[in-house]
Amino acid sequence: MTDHTIEDLLSDDEPTETPDDGDARTDGGSVTSPFDVVSQYEETRRDRYRKLYDAYVYAPVSIIWKDWRARIGFTIVAFYLLMGTVGPLLVDEAVVAEGPALAQPFENWAYPLGTDDMGRDLFSQVVNATPEMLKMITSGALFTVIVGTTVGGIAGYKGGTADTVLSSITDVFINIPAFPLVMVLALLLPIGGNPWVIGILLCVASWGGLARAIRSQVLTLRQEPFIEAARAIGVPTPKIVFKEIIPHLMPFVVINLTNAARRVIFEAAALYYLGILPFENLNWGVTLNLAYTAGAHYRPQALHWFIVPMVAIVFISIGLILLGQSLDRVFNPRVRARHEKTTEATEDPEEGDGTNTDVVGGL
Amino acid sequence: MATIDWRIRRLAQTVFTVWAVTTLSFVLVRLMPGNPMGAMVRQLEQQGVDPVRARQLVELRLTIDPNEPIPIAYVDYIVNVLSGNLGQSVYYAEPVTQILAQAMPWTLFVLSWSLFISFFIGIVAGALMAYWEGGKFDVGLTSWAILMGSIPYYVLAFLLLIFLAYRLNWFPTSGRAPTGVPAGFNWPFIKGIVHHATLPVLSMLVASGVASLGMRGNSIRVLGSDYLRVARLRGLSDTTISTQYIARNAVLPMYTSFLISIGEMFGGSVVLEQVFQYRGLGYYLLAATYQRDYPLMMGGFVLITVAVVLALLIADLTYGLVDPRAGGQNSDSY
Amino acid sequence: MTISQTDYESSSAKGETIMEIRNASVSFDMERGDSRVLDSVDLDVHRNEVLGVVGESGSGKSMLASALLDAIVDPGVLTGDVTYYPKNETPVDVLDLDKQELKEFRWEQVSMVFQGAMSSFNPVRKISTHFIETLNAHDYNVEEGMERAQQLLRDLYLDPERVLDAYPHELSGGMKQRALIALSLILEPEVLVMDEPTAALDLLMQRSIISLLQQIQERYDLTIVFITHDLPLIADLTDRIAVMYAFEVAELGPTEEMLERPAHPYTRLLLKSTPNLESPIDEMQPVEGSAPDPVNVPTGCSFHPRCPLADDTCKMNDPEAYNVDATHHVHCHHWEESADAIPMTESSTSVESPTDRIDRPTTRATRRSGDQPLVSLDDVEVHFEKEKGFFDFFSDPETVKAVDGISLDIYEQDAVVLVGESGCGKTTLGKAAVGLQRPTGGSINYRGEDIWDVHDSGGSGTLDWGEIRRSLQIVHQDPGSSLNPHRRVKTSLEEPLKRWHDDLDGNDRKQRILGLLDHVGMSPPEDYFERYPHQLSGGEQQRVAIIRAMLMNPDLILADEPVSALDVSLRVEMMDLMIQLQEMFDTSYLFISHDLSNARYIAEKTGGRIGVVYLGELVEIGPPEQILHNPQHPYTQALRWATPELELAAGMGDDQTGGSPIRNIDIPDPTNPPSGCHYHTRCPEAREVCKTDSPASYQASDAESHRAACFRTLEDHEYWNSDSIVDEEESFDG
């Protein structure tokens, strides 16, 4: 059958808490059946911790480490994370005339990637811009995922009017070209230089695709027998959402998380390059802007000034793509089962270790 | 029944989106604290323009009358936008519609070429990858596609500009048409504009990476389908099978990413046209932001959005012609 | 496992051979080793016969079908010989054909119908295009060909104009399947290979297609190889039956022989395990164990691990074909003892007359009817409005009346089995009964209280929603999706205990779950406890789902087709388990089934009732004896007709073959059900009054709980004076 009226489906799940009287109302039931045995098993706290460690630390890491793409992606992203956290402590901020103007890269270890036309160390510029970029990436990606998942999830699970309204809004955001909107908003709204706010601004119009995907997933999942069984057992709605539904959405979420991160990098750099976002410190986009204004694109001796921020941008996005494509395997129970030590090693003929590039959302 | 339904629905959705965007632009210009309208009035008054005259000027430029109460101003604004009046540019002192109308074809020219070439490359590459699934070619192209996906189009634009335009002098470094050639339907002019458009078009080819991966997945799915197996058993010719069975069914789902690319490329044109100093929609939008030319800026924003929304509408409606299943989410009979 | 040439020649002398398979093997090179999915099979197909090939999933039967057309999918490799004997021409070695010859052989001589009719058509091309391109590819005259196509479609009770002009997604499954049969016959082949052509269809549609096949086979002089897992389905259709087990042919013989005197222990066990309408239910038994893995087939006779007759010879030596007689071959060392070791009561002798049966287990039902019902449905309606979007104010909402006014009482320890075609609303009704679907009309009472009143008011004094929720549980059809793939068995099963027995600590819970797992035959339970659902077989998943429901200690369980996703040989076992658990936990069942045989098994074993649902209405309900042997509603009679029998030509006094009691094969559109009695468009007894008046539920026979919604049960209804609307015109689907 097609679409059910969803209020009905939902409203089942607010059971008034009952003290367990299953045994009291026994209609000759089973409670005294052969299964009602006192436990012989003692599961110690240590066992439980070991299992938690196995499920949440050991298995994911071992899954990631088995796939070369994930390994590369993970390494690159980890490198940037280090650069963004520890980097600024080790590398001093770039100052004017710390070296000769337009020194070429790999000539002097004081400024390994060369300098710009004011003699500022480019390596230091890249490193010291990283924390700010990471903040934008984090806030932008989280914003996209939280808004997309929430809107799509509510639309799919609640249905009815909520769905109609939310889906219409989603459609508008899917249709609007994001970049011009972000540009206009950046110019007209008093956002200042706060990287967290900028991250959100950059993603303000890009959660639509995720919301639509999540909605259709939830619509399908809601009809799944195991969800219905959970409702029949009387599991409360929030628990159904978090324990039964969310795990199924993780592959989408992960892919969109890394896509949103890439979008933030691309758009932030573009807006800084265009000079639309206000800036106080140097960052990858600003460096591009300065290089362009200084005509680095036609001055061969200034070429590296252009190339360095570009490489910084391209490299992290390669890392994000590779990581995104392989991370969804962490959420695949078939793959997990083979990597968790506490699970019986059973043969699983159907599952090839093949990589799949055609995950929904792809890139 | 279902066909009529979804088309009307789709049309209504488009109208709704256009309305939402114009309303947003009104809100931004008129209602936000520190909004451009107030700023313009103050600016003119500071320049010594008589307050009444200043307000008239603002109304002429923004098509929003500062004296009107908000609801009436809003209705007027919507009516103006719908009738094609986007106000008057401060900087160019010309009607916004006129400036944008002459810029529009240039942007569309670059974008349509970019779209078609990237999807052509993507589809061919994806099909070949699927054909040699798991082989060296597949692995190589997949890596290439991932690399393409990691490069922002403007980075590619810089690289092309530096090497092909400045270093090798194969292409002009800026502009949209050859200088000194009379515009019109003549060979030197056409050659000139193609020459000028080549680098912007090439920069957009980063989109082919995503397209090829999508096509690869679709083709692999079709290659394993039951209907393909039956078609082979029925002895259909290889041409029929590869065009009508494999290609058609693998290409059709690409349409979603095609739609997404339309929006992204329009957005990207802003940066690209700046890099190549290519005077299209994006170039004027950006110029307006530099000049704080709010009428031109908001007009450009509204127009780009409407263009994208209409392009998506057209794509959606024409898609129904090639895929019989389009639009009917529940069209399966019982 | 080879059969000497002479044996086969003597047997094929009876019928002329059209296809000959010798020593055919198919192997796949898998990582875990070489996997043989067809193992040295010898088989002859006779001209103009219908040969049934029966086997469970994974027995290699589909490979055999593909081998006949040399159409094994890569990377499978086919070895051996397949020879085709055209009439009055030189034999063709199929595996030696070049590309062009193969193209002419396939579809022109031998064509094939796949199981997946849903996906056998190119979704973006019209049905007619499929016919035309096939004719063109083989240089046939298109005009003549299309006339033939129209005739074929008409023979299959389809409207040619409409079907040819449609896109695949515009046709229902049954229509697509018939269109595919027409497509496979368009080049007038000699042999038609059908691989599970009806598996995805409803009972009535299956049976209709089978009888259409009989007509078509005669009309077009076809040889048909019909591959299926469902032995009873083809008992009427086939001349000979081959039973496959573990990628080999286990037994081959004339249909009558195979049904009445099967010689292979597997065949005998399979027949005994197949639920049907006639043989006494006590004799139905499951086949113990499970089918082997293609990489790891047991040595010797591959059936020996499951065979009660197995000895050391069986473990060592692969049995060759033994001749039971000239036409009946069996691959078993001990076939002569099988009849004694695995007795099969000759069902013809044991059939009790219907009257004998009527008052057997009804005692429980009568006793109950005085009590207060456990769950009582009163004029329940569930109408779905197709979702209205924000921009949909232009269109009228479409309403699907999934359940349209059904009343039903379910008592303590009761069992009601709802039977009907897919889309008839039986699942929706079931979900409404256990409070998972809110009805749009009528009421559902649990121990006398309206459950939705309780839900909305937050609980009356005696009863609250949580209690209702605990008491009404569900077991789903597809075991694969009824467990969350991300959660281990442990987590899934702990959920109900955590929710309703919070006095238990983790170790008590574990103990209780382990006990139940062990009880349902999943041992050692500690092994299964930590597994993910994908590490369980279908049967094991279903057991876990049943345990999960039972752990709630419910009063009523909705079991939505709990066995239809399982292999035939496992069904009886699963049903027995459920019946046994019912006694242990003292629950009631509301079963849903599309299959009258399964319905009968459950209802007879539990002394329950069978209810027949058609387009949202309960058209007949009663004890199984009445429903099966004295059906009053014409729709029940049609279902009864559609249920395959293990005996040849048994039945309700209908014509042996054909004689379909329905006027229209396809079920009407539920968004627009027929007026009056919903069934009048298909009913062979329909009269004018049925078009306008909707029958109420009337007492249908002497049995107290037997009711039917048909005017014919009343002796003095105006129906009898009304004009018949049945005419002889062929009616097409609406």
Short mmCIF file of C-alpha atoms in Angstrom, two decimals, chain A:
data_model
loop_
_atom_site.label_atom_id
_atom_site.label_comp_id
_atom_site.label_asym_id
_atom_site.label_seq_id
_atom_site.Cartn_x
_atom_site.Cartn_y
_atom_site.Cartn_z
CA MET A 1 0.00 0.00 0.00
CA THR A 2 1.13 3.49 -0.53
CA ASP A 3 1.40 6.34 1.84
CA HIS A 4 -0.07 5.97 5.24
CA THR A 5 -1.25 8.81 7.30
CA ILE A 6 1.77 9.33 9.32
CA GLU A 7 0.37 10.81 12.47
CA ASP A 8 -1.16 7.45 13.17
CA LEU A 9 2.04 5.63 12.64
CA LEU A 10 3.87 7.97 14.90
CA SER A 11 1.47 8.31 17.70
CA ASP A 12 1.81 4.70 18.71
CA ASP A 13 5.06 5.37 20.30
CA GLU A 14 4.22 7.29 23.37
CA PRO A 15 3.51 4.48 25.71
CA THR A 16 2.72 5.51 29.19
CA GLU A 17 5.41 4.02 31.30
CA THR A 18 4.12 0.87 32.84
CA PRO A 19 5.72 -0.90 35.68
CA ASP A 20 6.26 -4.34 34.37
CA ASP A 21 3.24 -6.38 35.21
CA GLY A 22 3.81 -8.90 32.50
CA ASP A 23 3.94 -11.59 35.08
CA ALA A 24 0.96 -10.37 37.00
CA ARG A 25 -1.36 -10.62 34.07
CA THR A 26 -0.31 -14.05 33.27
CA ASP A 27 -2.79 -15.87 31.19
CA GLY A 28 -1.02 -19.07 31.90
CA GLY A 29 1.92 -17.63 30.07
CA SER A 30 5.46 -18.61 29.78
CA VAL A 31 7.13 -16.91 32.59
CA THR A 32 7.53 -20.06 34.51
CA SER A 33 8.50 -21.91 31.38
CA PRO A 34 11.85 -23.63 30.88
CA PHE A 35 13.46 -20.36 29.92
CA ASP A 36 13.03 -18.61 33.18
CA VAL A 37 16.33 -19.71 34.55
CA VAL A 38 18.62 -17.94 36.90
CA SER A 39 21.71 -16.73 35.19
CA GLN A 40 24.85 -18.75 35.10
CA TYR A 41 26.68 -16.14 33.14
CA GLU A 42 28.64 -13.37 34.64
CA GLU A 43 29.55 -10.65 32.31
CA THR A 44 32.05 -8.48 34.06
CA ARG A 45 32.49 -4.80 33.62
CA ARG A 46 35.78 -5.50 31.91
CA ASP A 47 34.12 -7.70 29.34
CA ARG A 48 31.74 -4.93 28.56
CA TYR A 49 34.49 -2.33 28.15
CA ARG A 50 36.38 -4.70 25.97
CA LYS A 51 33.35 -5.04 23.73
CA LEU A 52 32.79 -1.31 23.58
CA TYR A 53 36.40 -0.77 22.64
CA ASP A 54 36.09 -3.45 20.04
CA ALA A 55 32.95 -1.99 18.49
CA TYR A 56 33.81 1.68 18.54
CA VAL A 57 37.59 1.83 18.26
CA TYR A 58 39.17 -1.35 17.06
CA ALA A 59 36.73 -2.31 14.30
CA PRO A 60 36.45 1.10 12.60
CA VAL A 61 40.19 1.66 12.62
CA SER A 62 40.90 -1.79 11.31
CA ILE A 63 38.31 -1.37 8.57
CA ILE A 64 39.78 1.93 7.49
CA TRP A 65 43.27 0.59 7.55
CA LYS A 66 42.44 -2.28 5.23
CA ASP A 67 41.48 -0.03 2.33
CA TRP A 68 44.27 1.85 0.60
CA ARG A 69 42.08 4.77 -0.33
CA ALA A 70 40.90 5.19 3.19
CA ARG A 71 44.47 4.94 4.40
CA ILE A 72 45.61 7.76 2.13
CA GLY A 73 42.56 9.89 2.86
CA PHE A 74 42.88 9.32 6.57
CA THR A 75 46.57 10.23 6.52
CA ILE A 76 45.99 13.43 4.57
CA VAL A 77 43.14 14.59 6.77
CA ALA A 78 45.10 13.72 9.90
CA PHE A 79 48.01 15.72 8.56
CA TYR A 80 45.84 18.79 8.11
CA LEU A 81 44.34 18.31 11.55
CA LEU A 82 47.83 18.27 13.01
CA MET A 83 48.73 21.31 10.98
CA GLY A 84 45.67 23.10 12.29
CA THR A 85 46.20 22.22 15.94
CA VAL A 86 49.91 21.84 16.58
CA GLY A 87 51.08 23.72 13.50
CA PRO A 88 50.61 27.31 14.70
CA LEU A 89 52.51 26.47 17.88
CA LEU A 90 55.53 25.36 15.93
CA VAL A 91 55.47 27.72 12.98
CA ASP A 92 55.58 31.42 13.66
CA GLU A 93 53.18 33.73 11.96
CA ALA A 94 54.39 35.13 8.68
CA VAL A 95 55.81 38.62 9.01
CA VAL A 96 56.84 41.09 6.40
CA ALA A 97 60.43 40.85 5.19
CA GLU A 98 61.39 37.70 7.02
CA GLY A 99 63.06 36.68 3.79
CA PRO A 100 63.80 38.20 0.43
CA ALA A 101 60.79 39.05 -1.73
CA LEU A 102 59.59 36.20 -3.95
CA ALA A 103 62.14 33.66 -2.81
CA GLN A 104 61.62 30.41 -4.68
CA PRO A 105 60.50 27.28 -2.84
CA PHE A 106 62.91 24.66 -1.56
CA GLU A 107 65.82 27.08 -1.44
CA ASN A 108 66.00 28.02 2.17
CA TRP A 109 64.60 26.01 5.09
CA ALA A 110 63.65 29.18 6.87
CA TYR A 111 60.97 29.61 4.27
CA PRO A 112 60.66 26.18 2.61
CA LEU A 113 57.90 27.10 0.19
CA GLY A 114 59.32 30.45 -0.72
CA THR A 115 58.02 33.90 0.09
CA ASP A 116 55.60 36.41 -1.35
CA ASP A 117 56.47 39.83 -2.70
CA MET A 118 56.64 41.27 0.77
CA GLY A 119 59.04 38.58 1.85
CA ARG A 120 56.50 36.66 3.95
CA ASP A 121 57.01 32.93 4.41
CA LEU A 122 54.37 31.05 2.34
CA PHE A 123 54.68 27.86 4.38
CA SER A 124 53.87 29.79 7.50
CA GLN A 125 50.92 31.39 5.70
CA VAL A 126 49.51 28.00 4.83
CA VAL A 127 50.01 26.55 8.29
CA ASN A 128 48.67 29.53 10.16
CA ALA A 129 45.58 29.71 7.96
CA THR A 130 44.72 26.10 8.70
CA PRO A 131 43.06 26.53 12.13
CA GLU A 132 40.68 29.08 10.75
CA MET A 133 39.90 26.91 7.73
CA LEU A 134 39.30 23.91 9.97
CA LYS A 135 36.87 25.89 12.06
CA MET A 136 34.94 26.93 8.97
CA ILE A 137 34.97 23.37 7.66
CA THR A 138 33.75 22.00 10.95
CA SER A 139 30.94 24.45 11.42
CA GLY A 140 29.88 24.32 7.78
CA ALA A 141 29.91 20.54 7.56
CA LEU A 142 28.14 20.13 10.87
CA PHE A 143 25.55 22.71 9.90
CA THR A 144 24.82 20.95 6.61
CA VAL A 145 24.54 17.57 8.20
CA ILE A 146 22.50 18.68 11.18
CA VAL A 147 20.06 20.77 9.17
CA GLY A 148 19.86 18.29 6.30
CA THR A 149 19.33 15.30 8.54
CA THR A 150 16.88 17.04 10.82
CA VAL A 151 14.77 18.54 8.06
CA GLY A 152 14.86 15.38 5.93
CA GLY A 153 14.30 13.16 8.93
CA ILE A 154 11.33 15.08 10.25
CA ALA A 155 9.80 15.39 6.81
CA GLY A 156 10.17 11.68 6.22
CA TYR A 157 9.12 10.44 9.63
CA LYS A 158 6.36 12.91 10.46
CA GLY A 159 4.87 13.18 7.01
CA GLY A 160 1.66 15.08 6.50
CA THR A 161 1.78 18.85 6.72
CA ALA A 162 5.26 18.88 8.23
CA ASP A 163 6.50 16.95 5.21
CA THR A 164 4.72 19.22 2.75
CA VAL A 165 6.14 22.39 4.25
CA LEU A 166 9.64 21.09 4.81
CA SER A 167 9.84 19.48 1.39
CA SER A 168 8.74 22.68 -0.32
CA ILE A 169 11.43 24.62 1.52
CA THR A 170 13.97 21.95 0.67
CA ASP A 171 13.03 22.18 -2.99
CA VAL A 172 13.57 25.92 -2.98
CA PHE A 173 17.06 25.49 -1.57
CA ILE A 174 17.85 22.74 -4.05
CA ASN A 175 16.82 25.01 -6.91
CA ILE A 176 18.64 28.16 -5.84
CA PRO A 177 22.24 28.39 -7.04
CA ALA A 178 24.15 28.50 -3.79
CA PHE A 179 27.16 30.60 -4.65
CA PRO A 180 25.44 33.86 -5.70
CA LEU A 181 23.19 33.64 -2.66
CA VAL A 182 26.14 33.16 -0.34
CA MET A 183 27.90 36.04 -2.05
CA VAL A 184 24.99 38.42 -1.61
CA LEU A 185 24.45 37.35 1.98
CA ALA A 186 28.13 37.70 2.78
CA LEU A 187 28.01 41.22 1.53
CA LEU A 188 24.75 42.30 3.10
CA LEU A 189 24.80 40.54 6.44
CA PRO A 190 27.03 41.80 9.21
CA ILE A 191 28.95 38.57 9.71
CA GLY A 192 32.38 39.84 10.62
CA GLY A 193 35.38 37.56 10.53
CA ASN A 194 34.19 34.79 12.82
CA PRO A 195 35.17 31.53 11.06
CA TRP A 196 32.36 29.55 12.69
CA VAL A 197 29.76 31.95 11.32
CA ILE A 198 31.40 32.03 7.90
CA GLY A 199 31.31 28.24 7.75
CA ILE A 200 27.58 28.25 8.40
CA LEU A 201 26.99 31.02 5.91
CA LEU A 202 28.79 29.12 3.18
CA CYS A 203 26.53 26.13 3.70
CA VAL A 204 23.33 28.03 4.18
CA ALA A 205 21.90 26.86 0.88
CA SER A 206 23.60 23.51 0.44
CA TRP A 207 21.77 21.20 2.80
CA GLY A 208 18.88 20.60 0.39
CA GLY A 209 20.35 17.60 -1.38
CA LEU A 210 21.06 15.80 1.87
CA ALA A 211 17.62 16.62 3.24
CA ARG A 212 15.97 15.16 0.17
CA ALA A 213 18.08 12.01 0.30
CA ILE A 214 17.45 11.53 4.01
CA ARG A 215 13.75 12.08 3.58
CA SER A 216 13.40 9.38 0.97
CA GLN A 217 15.55 7.03 3.03
CA VAL A 218 13.46 7.62 6.12
CA LEU A 219 10.27 7.14 4.12
CA THR A 220 11.55 3.73 3.10
CA LEU A 221 12.97 2.85 6.50
CA ARG A 222 9.77 3.81 8.26
CA GLN A 223 8.01 1.00 6.42
CA GLU A 224 10.72 -1.52 7.22
CA PRO A 225 9.53 -4.47 9.24
CA PHE A 226 12.22 -4.06 11.87
CA ILE A 227 11.05 -0.53 12.60
CA GLU A 228 7.50 -1.74 12.85
CA ALA A 229 8.60 -4.53 15.15
CA ALA A 230 10.33 -2.00 17.38
CA ARG A 231 7.15 0.04 17.53
CA ALA A 232 5.20 -3.09 18.35
CA ILE A 233 7.55 -3.78 21.23
CA GLY A 234 6.81 -0.30 22.48
CA VAL A 235 10.23 1.24 21.98
CA PRO A 236 9.86 5.00 22.39
CA THR A 237 10.19 7.14 19.28
CA PRO A 238 13.48 8.87 20.13
CA LYS A 239 15.09 5.51 20.73
CA ILE A 240 13.75 4.18 17.43
CA VAL A 241 15.16 7.18 15.65
CA PHE A 242 18.59 7.01 17.22
CA LYS A 243 19.10 3.28 17.52
CA GLU A 244 17.21 1.92 14.55
CA ILE A 245 17.07 4.62 11.91
CA ILE A 246 20.17 6.78 12.24
CA PRO A 247 22.68 3.94 11.75
CA HIS A 248 21.15 3.33 8.34
CA LEU A 249 21.61 6.94 7.36
CA MET A 250 25.26 7.10 8.31
CA PRO A 251 26.65 6.37 4.82
CA PHE A 252 24.70 9.33 3.45
CA VAL A 253 25.69 11.50 6.32
CA VAL A 254 29.35 10.67 5.99
CA ILE A 255 29.47 11.30 2.26
CA ASN A 256 27.65 14.57 2.73
CA LEU A 257 29.85 15.55 5.61
CA THR A 258 32.96 15.32 3.48
CA ASN A 259 31.21 16.91 0.51
CA ALA A 260 30.13 19.83 2.67
CA ALA A 261 33.67 20.14 3.97
CA ARG A 262 34.97 20.38 0.44
CA ARG A 263 32.34 22.89 -0.46
CA VAL A 264 33.34 25.10 2.47
CA ILE A 265 36.97 25.03 1.39
CA PHE A 266 36.18 25.78 -2.23
CA GLU A 267 33.72 28.54 -1.52
CA ALA A 268 35.65 30.13 1.30
CA ALA A 269 38.76 30.31 -0.83
CA ALA A 270 36.72 31.69 -3.73
CA LEU A 271 35.06 34.37 -1.61
CA TYR A 272 38.33 35.40 -0.03
CA TYR A 273 39.92 35.42 -3.43
CA LEU A 274 37.16 37.67 -4.76
CA GLY A 275 37.62 39.89 -1.74
CA ILE A 276 34.01 39.58 -0.66
CA LEU A 277 34.64 38.16 2.79
CA PRO A 278 36.33 40.55 5.19
CA PHE A 279 39.69 39.28 6.41
CA GLU A 280 42.21 40.13 9.03
CA ASN A 281 44.70 37.31 8.66
CA LEU A 282 46.19 35.71 5.64
CA ASN A 283 44.56 32.52 4.48
CA TRP A 284 44.56 30.35 1.35
CA GLY A 285 41.99 32.45 -0.46
CA VAL A 286 43.54 35.72 0.60
CA THR A 287 46.93 34.55 -0.57
CA LEU A 288 45.40 33.74 -3.94
CA ASN A 289 43.88 37.19 -4.05
CA LEU A 290 47.15 38.91 -3.19
CA ALA A 291 49.01 36.82 -5.73
CA TYR A 292 46.48 37.62 -8.42
CA THR A 293 46.45 41.33 -7.68
CA ALA A 294 50.22 41.31 -7.75
CA GLY A 295 50.03 39.67 -11.16
CA ALA A 296 51.62 36.42 -10.05
CA HIS A 297 49.91 34.64 -12.91
CA TYR A 298 52.04 36.32 -15.52
CA ARG A 299 55.24 36.74 -13.52
CA PRO A 300 57.12 33.44 -13.72
CA GLN A 301 59.18 34.22 -10.63
CA ALA A 302 55.98 34.64 -8.59
CA LEU A 303 54.30 31.48 -9.81
CA HIS A 304 54.91 29.55 -6.59
CA TRP A 305 52.99 32.24 -4.73
CA PHE A 306 49.94 31.10 -6.64
CA ILE A 307 50.68 27.40 -6.57
CA VAL A 308 51.21 26.99 -2.83
CA PRO A 309 47.66 27.88 -1.69
CA MET A 310 46.22 25.91 -4.61
CA VAL A 311 48.07 22.80 -3.54
CA ALA A 312 46.87 23.30 0.02
CA ILE A 313 43.28 23.40 -1.24
CA VAL A 314 43.51 20.50 -3.65
CA PHE A 315 45.35 18.25 -1.25
CA ILE A 316 42.87 18.42 1.58
CA SER A 317 39.99 17.85 -0.77
CA ILE A 318 41.61 14.73 -2.20
CA GLY A 319 41.95 13.54 1.37
CA LEU A 320 38.32 14.28 2.11
CA ILE A 321 37.05 12.53 -1.01
CA LEU A 322 39.03 9.39 -0.34
CA LEU A 323 38.00 9.33 3.27
CA GLY A 324 34.35 9.95 2.45
CA GLN A 325 34.25 7.19 -0.11
CA SER A 326 35.63 4.60 2.23
CA LEU A 327 34.16 5.68 5.55
CA ASP A 328 30.73 4.31 4.73
CA ARG A 329 32.20 0.84 5.01
CA VAL A 330 32.63 1.41 8.70
CA PHE A 331 28.85 1.42 8.98
CA ASN A 332 28.30 -1.71 6.97
CA PRO A 333 27.48 -4.52 9.41
CA ARG A 334 28.86 -7.14 7.04
CA VAL A 335 32.22 -5.46 6.98
CA ARG A 336 32.11 -4.74 10.69
CA ALA A 337 31.37 -8.31 11.56
CA ARG A 338 34.55 -9.41 9.90
CA HIS A 339 36.63 -6.92 11.82
CA GLU A 340 35.24 -7.23 15.30
CA LYS A 341 37.09 -9.75 17.33
CA THR A 342 34.12 -10.62 19.49
CA THR A 343 32.10 -11.77 16.50
CA GLU A 344 32.43 -15.28 15.32
CA ALA A 345 34.45 -15.40 12.17
CA THR A 346 31.86 -16.71 9.79
CA GLU A 347 32.39 -17.12 6.14
CA ASP A 348 30.59 -14.55 4.14
CA PRO A 349 30.73 -15.45 0.50
CA GLU A 350 28.60 -12.63 -0.85
CA GLU A 351 30.63 -9.79 0.45
CA GLY A 352 33.55 -8.91 -1.73
CA ASP A 353 36.00 -6.44 -0.32
CA GLY A 354 35.47 -4.46 -3.48
CA THR A 355 35.46 -0.74 -3.31
CA ASN A 356 32.34 0.96 -4.42
CA THR A 357 32.65 4.31 -6.02
CA ASP A 358 29.01 4.50 -6.89
CA VAL A 359 27.74 5.16 -3.40
CA VAL A 360 24.83 7.54 -3.47
CA GLY A 361 26.21 10.97 -3.71
CA GLY A 362 29.45 9.69 -5.13
CA LEU A 363 31.64 12.70 -5.01
#
